[in-house]
Coordinates of C-alpha atoms in Angstrom, one line a residue:
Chain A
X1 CA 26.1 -17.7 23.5
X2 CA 23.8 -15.0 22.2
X3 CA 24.5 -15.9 18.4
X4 CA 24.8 -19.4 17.2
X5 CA 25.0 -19.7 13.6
X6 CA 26.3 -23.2 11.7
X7 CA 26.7 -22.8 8.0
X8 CA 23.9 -20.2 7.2
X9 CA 23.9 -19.7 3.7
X10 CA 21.7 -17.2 1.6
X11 CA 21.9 -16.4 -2.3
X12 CA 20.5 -13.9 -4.5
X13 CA 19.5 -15.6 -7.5
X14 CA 23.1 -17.3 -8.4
X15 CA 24.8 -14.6 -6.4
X16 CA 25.8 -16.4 -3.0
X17 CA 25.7 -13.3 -0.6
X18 CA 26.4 -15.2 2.6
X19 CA 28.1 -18.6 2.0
X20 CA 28.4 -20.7 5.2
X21 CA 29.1 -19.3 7.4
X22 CA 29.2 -20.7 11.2
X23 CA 29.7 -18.4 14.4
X24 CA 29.4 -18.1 18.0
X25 CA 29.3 -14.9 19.9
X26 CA 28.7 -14.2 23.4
X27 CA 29.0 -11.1 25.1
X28 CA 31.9 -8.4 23.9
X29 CA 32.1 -6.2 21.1
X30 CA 32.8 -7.8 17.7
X31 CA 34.1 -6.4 14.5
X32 CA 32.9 -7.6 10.7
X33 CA 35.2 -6.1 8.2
X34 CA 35.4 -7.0 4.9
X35 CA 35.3 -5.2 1.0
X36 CA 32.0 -4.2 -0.5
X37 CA 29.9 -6.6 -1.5
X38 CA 31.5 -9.2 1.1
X39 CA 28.4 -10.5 2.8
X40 CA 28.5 -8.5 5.7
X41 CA 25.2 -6.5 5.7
X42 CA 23.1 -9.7 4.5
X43 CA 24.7 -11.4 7.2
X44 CA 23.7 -8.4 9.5
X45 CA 19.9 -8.5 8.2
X46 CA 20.1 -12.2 8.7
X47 CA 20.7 -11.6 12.3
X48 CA 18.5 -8.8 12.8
X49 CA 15.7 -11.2 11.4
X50 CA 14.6 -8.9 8.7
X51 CA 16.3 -11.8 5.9
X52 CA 15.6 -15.5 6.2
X53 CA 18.5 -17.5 5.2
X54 CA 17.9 -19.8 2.3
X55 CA 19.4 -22.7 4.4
X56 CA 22.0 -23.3 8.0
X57 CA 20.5 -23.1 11.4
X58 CA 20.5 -20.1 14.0
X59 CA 19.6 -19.3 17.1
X60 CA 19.8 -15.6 18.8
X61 CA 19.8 -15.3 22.7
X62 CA 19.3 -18.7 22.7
X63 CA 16.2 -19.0 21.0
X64 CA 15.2 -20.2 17.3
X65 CA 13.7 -17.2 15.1
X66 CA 11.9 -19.7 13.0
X67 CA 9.1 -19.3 15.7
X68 CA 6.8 -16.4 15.5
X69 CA 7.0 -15.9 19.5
X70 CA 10.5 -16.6 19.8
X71 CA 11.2 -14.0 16.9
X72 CA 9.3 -11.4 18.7
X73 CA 10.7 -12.4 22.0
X74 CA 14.5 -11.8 20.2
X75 CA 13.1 -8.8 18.6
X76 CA 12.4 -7.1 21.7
X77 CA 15.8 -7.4 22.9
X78 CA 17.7 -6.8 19.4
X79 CA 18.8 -3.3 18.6
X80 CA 19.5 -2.9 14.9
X81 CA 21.2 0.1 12.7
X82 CA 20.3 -0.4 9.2
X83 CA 23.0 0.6 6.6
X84 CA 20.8 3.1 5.2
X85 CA 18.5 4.7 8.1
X86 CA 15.2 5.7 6.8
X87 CA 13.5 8.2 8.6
X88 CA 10.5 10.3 8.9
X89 CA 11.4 13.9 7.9
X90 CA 8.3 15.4 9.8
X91 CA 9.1 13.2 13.0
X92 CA 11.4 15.1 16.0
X93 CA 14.1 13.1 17.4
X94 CA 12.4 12.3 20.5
X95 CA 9.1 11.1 17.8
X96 CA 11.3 8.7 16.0
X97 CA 13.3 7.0 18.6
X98 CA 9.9 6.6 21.0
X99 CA 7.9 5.5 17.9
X100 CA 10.7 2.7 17.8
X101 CA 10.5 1.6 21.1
X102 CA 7.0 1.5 21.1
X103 CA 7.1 -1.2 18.2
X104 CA 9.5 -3.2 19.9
X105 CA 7.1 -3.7 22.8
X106 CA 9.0 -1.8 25.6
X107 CA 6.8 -0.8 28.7
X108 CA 5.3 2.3 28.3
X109 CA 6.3 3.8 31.6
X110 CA 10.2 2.9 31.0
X111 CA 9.8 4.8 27.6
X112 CA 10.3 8.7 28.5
X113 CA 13.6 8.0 30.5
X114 CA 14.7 5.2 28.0
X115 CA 14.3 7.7 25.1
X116 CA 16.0 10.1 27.0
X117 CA 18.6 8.5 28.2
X118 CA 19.2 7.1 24.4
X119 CA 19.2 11.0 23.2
X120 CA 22.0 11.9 26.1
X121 CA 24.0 8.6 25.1
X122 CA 24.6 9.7 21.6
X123 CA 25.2 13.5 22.9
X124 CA 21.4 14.9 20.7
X125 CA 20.5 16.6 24.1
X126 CA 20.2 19.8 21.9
X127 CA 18.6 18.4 19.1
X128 CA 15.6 16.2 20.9
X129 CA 12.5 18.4 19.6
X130 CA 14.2 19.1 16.0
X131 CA 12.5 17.6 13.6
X132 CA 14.6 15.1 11.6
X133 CA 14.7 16.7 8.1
X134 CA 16.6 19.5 9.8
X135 CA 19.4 17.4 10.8
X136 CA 22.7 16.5 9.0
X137 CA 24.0 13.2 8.0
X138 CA 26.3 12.9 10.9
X139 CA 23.5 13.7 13.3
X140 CA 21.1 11.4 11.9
X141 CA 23.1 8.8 12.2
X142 CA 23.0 9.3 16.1
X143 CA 19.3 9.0 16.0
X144 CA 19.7 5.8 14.5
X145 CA 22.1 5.0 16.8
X146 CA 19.6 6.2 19.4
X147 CA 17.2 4.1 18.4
X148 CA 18.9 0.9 18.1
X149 CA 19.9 1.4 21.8
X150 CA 16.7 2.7 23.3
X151 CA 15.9 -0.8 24.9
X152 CA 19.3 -1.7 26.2
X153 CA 19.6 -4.7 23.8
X154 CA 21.4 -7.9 24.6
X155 CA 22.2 -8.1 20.6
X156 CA 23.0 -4.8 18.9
X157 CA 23.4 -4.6 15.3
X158 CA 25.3 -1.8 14.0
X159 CA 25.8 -1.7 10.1
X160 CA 28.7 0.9 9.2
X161 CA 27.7 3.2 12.6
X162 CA 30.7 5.6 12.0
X163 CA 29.3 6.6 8.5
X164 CA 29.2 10.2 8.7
X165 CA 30.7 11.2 12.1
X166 CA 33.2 13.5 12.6
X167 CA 36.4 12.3 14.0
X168 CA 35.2 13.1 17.6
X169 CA 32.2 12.0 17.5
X170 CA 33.9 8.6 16.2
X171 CA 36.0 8.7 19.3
X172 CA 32.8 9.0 21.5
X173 CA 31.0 6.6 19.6
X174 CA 33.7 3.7 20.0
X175 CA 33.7 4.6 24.0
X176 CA 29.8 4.2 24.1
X177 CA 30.8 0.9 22.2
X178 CA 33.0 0.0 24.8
X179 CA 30.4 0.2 27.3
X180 CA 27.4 -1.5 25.7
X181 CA 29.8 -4.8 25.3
X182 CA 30.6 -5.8 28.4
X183 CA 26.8 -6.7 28.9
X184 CA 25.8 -6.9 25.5
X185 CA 26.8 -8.4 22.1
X186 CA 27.7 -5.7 19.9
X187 CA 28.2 -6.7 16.2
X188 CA 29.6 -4.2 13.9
X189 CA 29.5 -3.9 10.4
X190 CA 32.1 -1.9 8.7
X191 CA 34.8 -1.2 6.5
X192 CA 36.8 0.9 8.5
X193 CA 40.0 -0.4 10.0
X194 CA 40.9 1.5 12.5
X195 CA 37.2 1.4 14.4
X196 CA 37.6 -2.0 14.8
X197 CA 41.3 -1.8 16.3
X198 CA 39.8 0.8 18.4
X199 CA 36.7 -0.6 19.6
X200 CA 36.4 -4.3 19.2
X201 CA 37.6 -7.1 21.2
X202 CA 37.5 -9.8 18.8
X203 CA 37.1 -9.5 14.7
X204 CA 35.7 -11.4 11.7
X205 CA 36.9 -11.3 8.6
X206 CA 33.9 -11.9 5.3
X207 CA 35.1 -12.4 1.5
X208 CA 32.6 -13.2 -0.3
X209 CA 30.2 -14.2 1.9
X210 CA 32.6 -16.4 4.1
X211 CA 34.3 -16.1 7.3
X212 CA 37.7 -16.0 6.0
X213 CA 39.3 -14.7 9.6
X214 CA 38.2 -14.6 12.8
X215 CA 40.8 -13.7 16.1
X216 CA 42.0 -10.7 18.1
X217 CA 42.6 -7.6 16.2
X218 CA 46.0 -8.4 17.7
X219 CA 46.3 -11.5 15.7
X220 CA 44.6 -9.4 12.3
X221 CA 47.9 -6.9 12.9
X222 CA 50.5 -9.7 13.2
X223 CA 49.0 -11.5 9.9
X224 CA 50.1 -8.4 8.2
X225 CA 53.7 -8.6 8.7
X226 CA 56.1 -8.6 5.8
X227 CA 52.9 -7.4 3.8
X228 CA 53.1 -4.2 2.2
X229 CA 50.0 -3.0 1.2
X230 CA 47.8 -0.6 3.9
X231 CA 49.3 2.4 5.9
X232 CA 48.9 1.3 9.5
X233 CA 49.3 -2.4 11.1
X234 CA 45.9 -3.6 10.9
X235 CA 45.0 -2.5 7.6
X236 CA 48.1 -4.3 6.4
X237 CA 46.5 -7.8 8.5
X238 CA 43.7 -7.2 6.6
X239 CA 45.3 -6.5 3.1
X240 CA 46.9 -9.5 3.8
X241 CA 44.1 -11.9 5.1
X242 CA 42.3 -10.9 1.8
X243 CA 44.9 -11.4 -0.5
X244 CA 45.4 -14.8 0.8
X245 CA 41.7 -15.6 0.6
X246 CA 41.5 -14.7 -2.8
X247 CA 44.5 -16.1 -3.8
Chain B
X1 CA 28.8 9.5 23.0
X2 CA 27.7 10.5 26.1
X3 CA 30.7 13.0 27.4
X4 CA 31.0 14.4 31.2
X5 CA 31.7 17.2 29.8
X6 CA 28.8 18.3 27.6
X7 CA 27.8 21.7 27.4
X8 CA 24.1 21.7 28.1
X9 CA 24.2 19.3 31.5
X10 CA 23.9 20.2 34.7
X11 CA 27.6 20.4 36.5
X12 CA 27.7 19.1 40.5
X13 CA 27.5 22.1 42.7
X14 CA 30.2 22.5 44.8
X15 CA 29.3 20.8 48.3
X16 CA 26.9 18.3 46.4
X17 CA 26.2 15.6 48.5
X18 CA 27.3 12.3 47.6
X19 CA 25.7 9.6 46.1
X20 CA 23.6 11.3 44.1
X21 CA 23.9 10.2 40.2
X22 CA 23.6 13.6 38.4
X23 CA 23.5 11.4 34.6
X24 CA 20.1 9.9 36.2
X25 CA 18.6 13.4 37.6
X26 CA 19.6 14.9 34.0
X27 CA 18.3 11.8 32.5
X28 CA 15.0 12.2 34.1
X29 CA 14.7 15.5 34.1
X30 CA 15.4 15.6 30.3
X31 CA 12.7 12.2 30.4
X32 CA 9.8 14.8 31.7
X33 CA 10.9 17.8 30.0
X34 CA 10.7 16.0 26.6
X35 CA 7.4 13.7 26.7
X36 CA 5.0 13.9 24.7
X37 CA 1.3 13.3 26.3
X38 CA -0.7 11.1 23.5
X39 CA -4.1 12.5 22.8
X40 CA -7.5 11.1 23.7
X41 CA -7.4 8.7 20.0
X42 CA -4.3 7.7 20.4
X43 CA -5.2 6.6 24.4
X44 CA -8.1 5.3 23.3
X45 CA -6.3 3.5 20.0
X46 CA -4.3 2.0 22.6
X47 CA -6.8 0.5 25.0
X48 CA -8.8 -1.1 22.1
X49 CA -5.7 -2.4 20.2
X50 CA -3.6 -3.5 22.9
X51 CA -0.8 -2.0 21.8
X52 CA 0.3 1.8 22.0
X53 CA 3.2 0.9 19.3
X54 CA 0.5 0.2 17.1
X55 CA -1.9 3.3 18.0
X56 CA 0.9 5.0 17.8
X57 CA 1.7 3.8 13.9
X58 CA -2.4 4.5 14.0
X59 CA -2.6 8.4 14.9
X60 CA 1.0 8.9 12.8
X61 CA -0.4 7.5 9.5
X62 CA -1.4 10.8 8.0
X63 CA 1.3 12.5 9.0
X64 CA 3.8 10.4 6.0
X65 CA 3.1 12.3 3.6
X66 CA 3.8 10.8 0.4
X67 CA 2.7 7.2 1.6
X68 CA -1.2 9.1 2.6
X69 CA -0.9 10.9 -1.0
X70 CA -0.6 7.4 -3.0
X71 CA -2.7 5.9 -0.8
X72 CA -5.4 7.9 -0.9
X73 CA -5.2 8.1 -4.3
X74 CA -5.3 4.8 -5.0
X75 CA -8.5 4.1 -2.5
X76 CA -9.9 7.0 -4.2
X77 CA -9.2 5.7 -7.7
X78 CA -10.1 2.3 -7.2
X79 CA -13.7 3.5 -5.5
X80 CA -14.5 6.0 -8.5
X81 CA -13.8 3.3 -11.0
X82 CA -15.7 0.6 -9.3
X83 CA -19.0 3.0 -8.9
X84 CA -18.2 3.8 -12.5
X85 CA -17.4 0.3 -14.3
X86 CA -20.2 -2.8 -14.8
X87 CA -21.4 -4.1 -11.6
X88 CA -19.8 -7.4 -11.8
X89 CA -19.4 -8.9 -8.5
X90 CA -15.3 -9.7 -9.7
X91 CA -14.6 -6.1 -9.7
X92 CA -16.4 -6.0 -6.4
X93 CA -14.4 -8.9 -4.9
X94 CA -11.1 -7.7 -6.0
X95 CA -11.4 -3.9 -5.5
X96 CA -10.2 -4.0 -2.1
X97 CA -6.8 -6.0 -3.1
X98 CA -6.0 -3.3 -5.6
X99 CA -6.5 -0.7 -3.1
X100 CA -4.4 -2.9 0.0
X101 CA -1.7 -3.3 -2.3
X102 CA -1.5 -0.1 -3.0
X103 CA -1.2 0.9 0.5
X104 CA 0.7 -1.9 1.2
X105 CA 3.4 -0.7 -1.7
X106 CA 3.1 2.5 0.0
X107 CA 3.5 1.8 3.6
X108 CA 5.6 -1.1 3.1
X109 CA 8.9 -1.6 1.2
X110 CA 7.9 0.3 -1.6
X111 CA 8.1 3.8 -0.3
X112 CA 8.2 3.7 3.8
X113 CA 11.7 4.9 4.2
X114 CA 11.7 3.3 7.7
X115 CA 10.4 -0.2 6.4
X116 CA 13.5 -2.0 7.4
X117 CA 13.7 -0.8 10.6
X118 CA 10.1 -1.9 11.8
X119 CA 10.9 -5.0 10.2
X120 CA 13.3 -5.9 13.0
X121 CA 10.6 -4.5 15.7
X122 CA 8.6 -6.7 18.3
X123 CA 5.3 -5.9 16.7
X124 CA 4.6 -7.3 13.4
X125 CA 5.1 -5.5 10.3
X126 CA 1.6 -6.8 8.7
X127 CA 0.0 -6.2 11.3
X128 CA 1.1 -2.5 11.7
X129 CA 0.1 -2.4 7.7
X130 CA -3.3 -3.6 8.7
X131 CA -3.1 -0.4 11.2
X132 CA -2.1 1.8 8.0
X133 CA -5.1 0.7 6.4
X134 CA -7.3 1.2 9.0
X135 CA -6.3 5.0 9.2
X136 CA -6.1 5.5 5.5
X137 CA -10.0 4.1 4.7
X138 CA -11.3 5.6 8.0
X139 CA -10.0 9.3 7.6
X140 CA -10.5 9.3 3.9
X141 CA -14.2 8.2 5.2
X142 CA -14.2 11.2 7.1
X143 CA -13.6 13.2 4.4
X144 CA -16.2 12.0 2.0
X145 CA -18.7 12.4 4.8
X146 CA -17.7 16.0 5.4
X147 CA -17.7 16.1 1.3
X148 CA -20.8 14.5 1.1
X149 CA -23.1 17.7 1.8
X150 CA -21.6 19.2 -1.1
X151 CA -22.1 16.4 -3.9
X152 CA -23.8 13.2 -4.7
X153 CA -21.5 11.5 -6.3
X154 CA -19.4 11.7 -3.2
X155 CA -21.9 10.3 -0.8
X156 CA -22.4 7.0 -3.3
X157 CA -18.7 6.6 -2.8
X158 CA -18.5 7.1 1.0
X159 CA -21.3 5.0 1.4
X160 CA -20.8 2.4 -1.1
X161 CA -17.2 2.1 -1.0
X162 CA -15.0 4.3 2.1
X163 CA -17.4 3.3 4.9
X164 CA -17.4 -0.8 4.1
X165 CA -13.7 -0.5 3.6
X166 CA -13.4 1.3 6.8
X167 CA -15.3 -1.3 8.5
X168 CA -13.6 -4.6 6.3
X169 CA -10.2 -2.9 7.1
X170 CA -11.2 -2.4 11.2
X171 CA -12.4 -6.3 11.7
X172 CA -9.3 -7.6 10.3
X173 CA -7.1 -5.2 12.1
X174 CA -9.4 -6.5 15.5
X175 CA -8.9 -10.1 14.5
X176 CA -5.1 -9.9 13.4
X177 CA -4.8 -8.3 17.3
X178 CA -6.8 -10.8 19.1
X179 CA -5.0 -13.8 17.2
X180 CA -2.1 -12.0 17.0
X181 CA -1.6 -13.0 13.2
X182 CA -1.9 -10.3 10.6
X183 CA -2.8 -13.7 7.7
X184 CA -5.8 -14.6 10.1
X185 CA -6.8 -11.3 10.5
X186 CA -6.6 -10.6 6.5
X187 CA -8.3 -13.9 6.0
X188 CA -11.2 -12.6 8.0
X189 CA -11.3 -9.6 6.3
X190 CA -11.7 -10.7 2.7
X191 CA -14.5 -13.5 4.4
X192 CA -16.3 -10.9 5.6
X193 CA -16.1 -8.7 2.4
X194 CA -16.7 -12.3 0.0
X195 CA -20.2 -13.0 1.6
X196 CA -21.1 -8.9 2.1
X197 CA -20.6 -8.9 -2.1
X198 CA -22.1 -12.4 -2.8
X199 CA -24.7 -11.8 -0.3
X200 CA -25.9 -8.6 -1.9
X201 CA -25.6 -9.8 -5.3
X202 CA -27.9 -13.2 -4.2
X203 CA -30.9 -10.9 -3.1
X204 CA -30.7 -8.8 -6.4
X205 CA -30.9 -12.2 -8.2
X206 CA -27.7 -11.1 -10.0
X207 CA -25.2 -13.5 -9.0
X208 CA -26.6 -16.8 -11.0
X209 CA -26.3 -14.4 -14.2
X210 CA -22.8 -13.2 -13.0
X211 CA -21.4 -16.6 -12.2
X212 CA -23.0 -18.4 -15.6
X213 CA -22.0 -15.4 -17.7
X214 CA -19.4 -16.7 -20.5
X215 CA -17.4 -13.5 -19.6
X216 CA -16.5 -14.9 -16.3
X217 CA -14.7 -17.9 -17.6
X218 CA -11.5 -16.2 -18.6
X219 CA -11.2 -14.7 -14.8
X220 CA -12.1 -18.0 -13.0
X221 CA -9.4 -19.6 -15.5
X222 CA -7.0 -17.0 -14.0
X223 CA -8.1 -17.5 -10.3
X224 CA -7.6 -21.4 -10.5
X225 CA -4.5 -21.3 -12.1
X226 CA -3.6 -18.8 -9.2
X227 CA -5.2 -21.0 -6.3
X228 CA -3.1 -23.4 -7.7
X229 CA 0.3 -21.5 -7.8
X230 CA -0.4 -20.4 -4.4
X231 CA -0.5 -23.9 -3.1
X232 CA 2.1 -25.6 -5.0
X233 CA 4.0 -22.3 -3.4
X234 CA 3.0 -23.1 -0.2
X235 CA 3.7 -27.3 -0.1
X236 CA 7.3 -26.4 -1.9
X237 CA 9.7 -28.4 0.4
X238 CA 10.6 -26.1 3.5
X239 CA 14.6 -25.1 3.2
X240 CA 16.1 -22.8 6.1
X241 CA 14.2 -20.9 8.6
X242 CA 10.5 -19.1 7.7

């Protein structure tokens, strides 16, 4: 198992962000739905090792980040996408995502081919020497993308990835997904529905800050039948999974 | 997102012999056509820290512009007003927080825009703030020498204030590499600059007038009750991981 979590907990003042929760992943590409506010990006930082938990106990590719050398030993391998990407406007694309894999420790010879190989991946081929206040939203997103997967991680992070793609791109996107999960653990945060029917092979379900599903996006669909609210299958699972949660 | 079909790629010539991967060609191709050759600091950077991630973070410091503008500021400020104010060996010994929280603030979670990222990175965060420092005292030292032809007042600060800092800054960044702890590296830092100060106010025969001065007591009042925040902080009963 690359994730191991058993009832991680982790409050803002009273404010119980992540409350609990206990999960094992291995390889495959897993989907974290949930409302705003759910839990799902403290959850995400708490994997990525950027947010202690408060209490619970964790372990990433099977090694305790409580450690300072096993935290930089996961960190190596770990490919994160924060919610919101900072960049550096004076920095090209090819800048940023080397600068990146230079601080996670990658050897220096892999880099040129690794960062180009991460440009072609997420299709900036034309964009590699623009510098990144030139780009949109949508393309900016990429580089992040870029970036998280410069170092072919065995844990990749992705907090709401799809933000600001077009519908192609999204289709492109959820193939490179695809691909990265049959070696990898892929966790994505989002609130979109129909990426994670697309893309995912397994889904978890936060309200606030617990695990209040966890299955087949199959099994999301068929807890939404007889319930009305959502246009399509899943979203209706989902509806439905929430409703009963809060209930 | 990587699509057979993209524009700008190479397509197989007909007759292409097999086996050949045209994605890895491209990618390499692409690999060479886009690197970027580091210059002679930042190979050099390199070499001496170990690291090119954090000579890297090294030679880019300047180039974030509103982090260097605060920054500099700030080292500025706090060197003017030290040169300017009383002489007491307090302000000396806490100058360089003021001005390593300020870049810190700046470089860090303050203003960084990338902070969260490098906080998941391999390399350590404080440690790659230790680096900012490093480049913010040593170029600004540059400057005042450069500015120092033209003015006085500019030397005194270069002299008394940029190049010390420059030097403070450099041994910490040296020992947080070598132990690879940015705390142990700090901690060295702030020795070093503790016995420079106390040091130089001992053969002046200031420091027994500083220390007994009733002035003082209010400050060493705030630096106990501080001491002993810090280390009820640090014995607090350990819950979840760091």
């Amino acid at each position: 198992m690359n994730v191991n979590l058993t009832e991680i907990h982790r409050s803002f003042g009273k404010n119980k962000a992540v409350d609990g929760v206990s999960l094992e992943l291995g390889t495959g590409v897993f989907g974290l739905l949930g409302p705003n506010g759910a839990g799902k990006t403290s959850l995400l930082r708490i994997l990525a090792t950027v947010l202690p938990p408060s209490s619970g106990e964790m372990a990433l590719l099977g090694r305790d980040p409580r450690a300072s050398a096993a935290r930089r030993e996961i960190r190596r391998r770990l490919g994160y996408l924060p919610q919101n990407l900072g960049y550096y406007p004076s920095f090209t694309v090819v800048e940023f995502i080397e600068y990146f894999a230079l601080l996670k420790e990658m050897p220096v010879p892999a880099v040129p081919r690794a960062v180009a190989a991460a440009v072609e991946r997420v299709d900036l081929g034309p964009k590699a020497k623009a510098k990144l206040r030139t780009l949109s939203g949508g393309m900016l997103r990429r580089v992040g993308i870029a970036q998280a997967i410069v170092n072919n991680p065995d844990l990749l992070l992705l907090d709401e990835p799809t933000a600001g793609l077009d519908p192609e791109q999204r289709v492109q996107f959820r193939s490179l997904l695809r691909g990265l999960g049959e070696s990898s653990t892929v966790l994505v945060s989002t609130h979109l529905v129909e990426d994670v029917g697309a893309a995912c092979s397994e889904v978890a379900l936060m309200s606030a800050g617990k695990i209040v599903f966890r299955g087949t996006p199959d099994e999301l669909t068929v807890r939404g039948e007889g319930h009305s609210v959502g246009d399509a299958p899943l979203e209706r699972g989902y509806s439905a999974v929430l409703a009963e949660a809060r209930s | 997102m990587n699509h057979p079909s993209t524009p700008h790629r190479p397509v197989a010539p007909h007759g292409f012999p097999d086996g050949v991967d045209l994605d890895r060609v491209w990618t390499g191709v692409a690999a060479e056509v886009w690197r970027r050759s580091p210059s002679w600091m930042e190979r050099t950077a390199a070499r001496l820290l170990r690291s090119p991630g954090l000579a890297r973070a090294l030679v880019t410091t300047p180039s974030l512009l509103l982090p260097w503008l605060i920054s500099t500021v700030v080292v500025f400020g706090v060197g003017a007003l030290i040169r300017l104010g009383p002489g007491q060996p307090a302000v000396w010994l806490i100058a360089p927080g003021i001005a390593a929280v300020g870049i810190a603030f700046a470089y860090g979670p303050g203003i960084d825009p990338a902070w969260e990222l490098s906080s998941s990175c391999a390399i350590s965060d404080r440690i790659v703030l230790l680096t900012r420092a490093v480049a913010v005292f040593a170029l600004n030292a540059v400057l005042g020498l450069i500015a120092s032809a033209a003015s006085g007042a500019v030397a005194a600060l270069t002299f008394g204030w940029l190049l010390p800092m420059t030097a403070v800054s450099a041994l910490a960044l040296a020992v947080a590499v070598a132990t690879r702890s940015a705390i142990v590296g700090a901690g060295a830092g702030v020795a070093a600059w503790v016995i420079t100060v106390l040091a130089s106010e001992t053969a002046s025969g200031r420091l027994t007038v500083s220390v007994t001065s009733t002035n003082a007591y209010l400050p060493y009042l705030v630096i106990a009750v501080a001491c002993a925040a810090i280390a009820v902080y640090a014995m607090r009963p350990q819950r979840g991981l760091q």
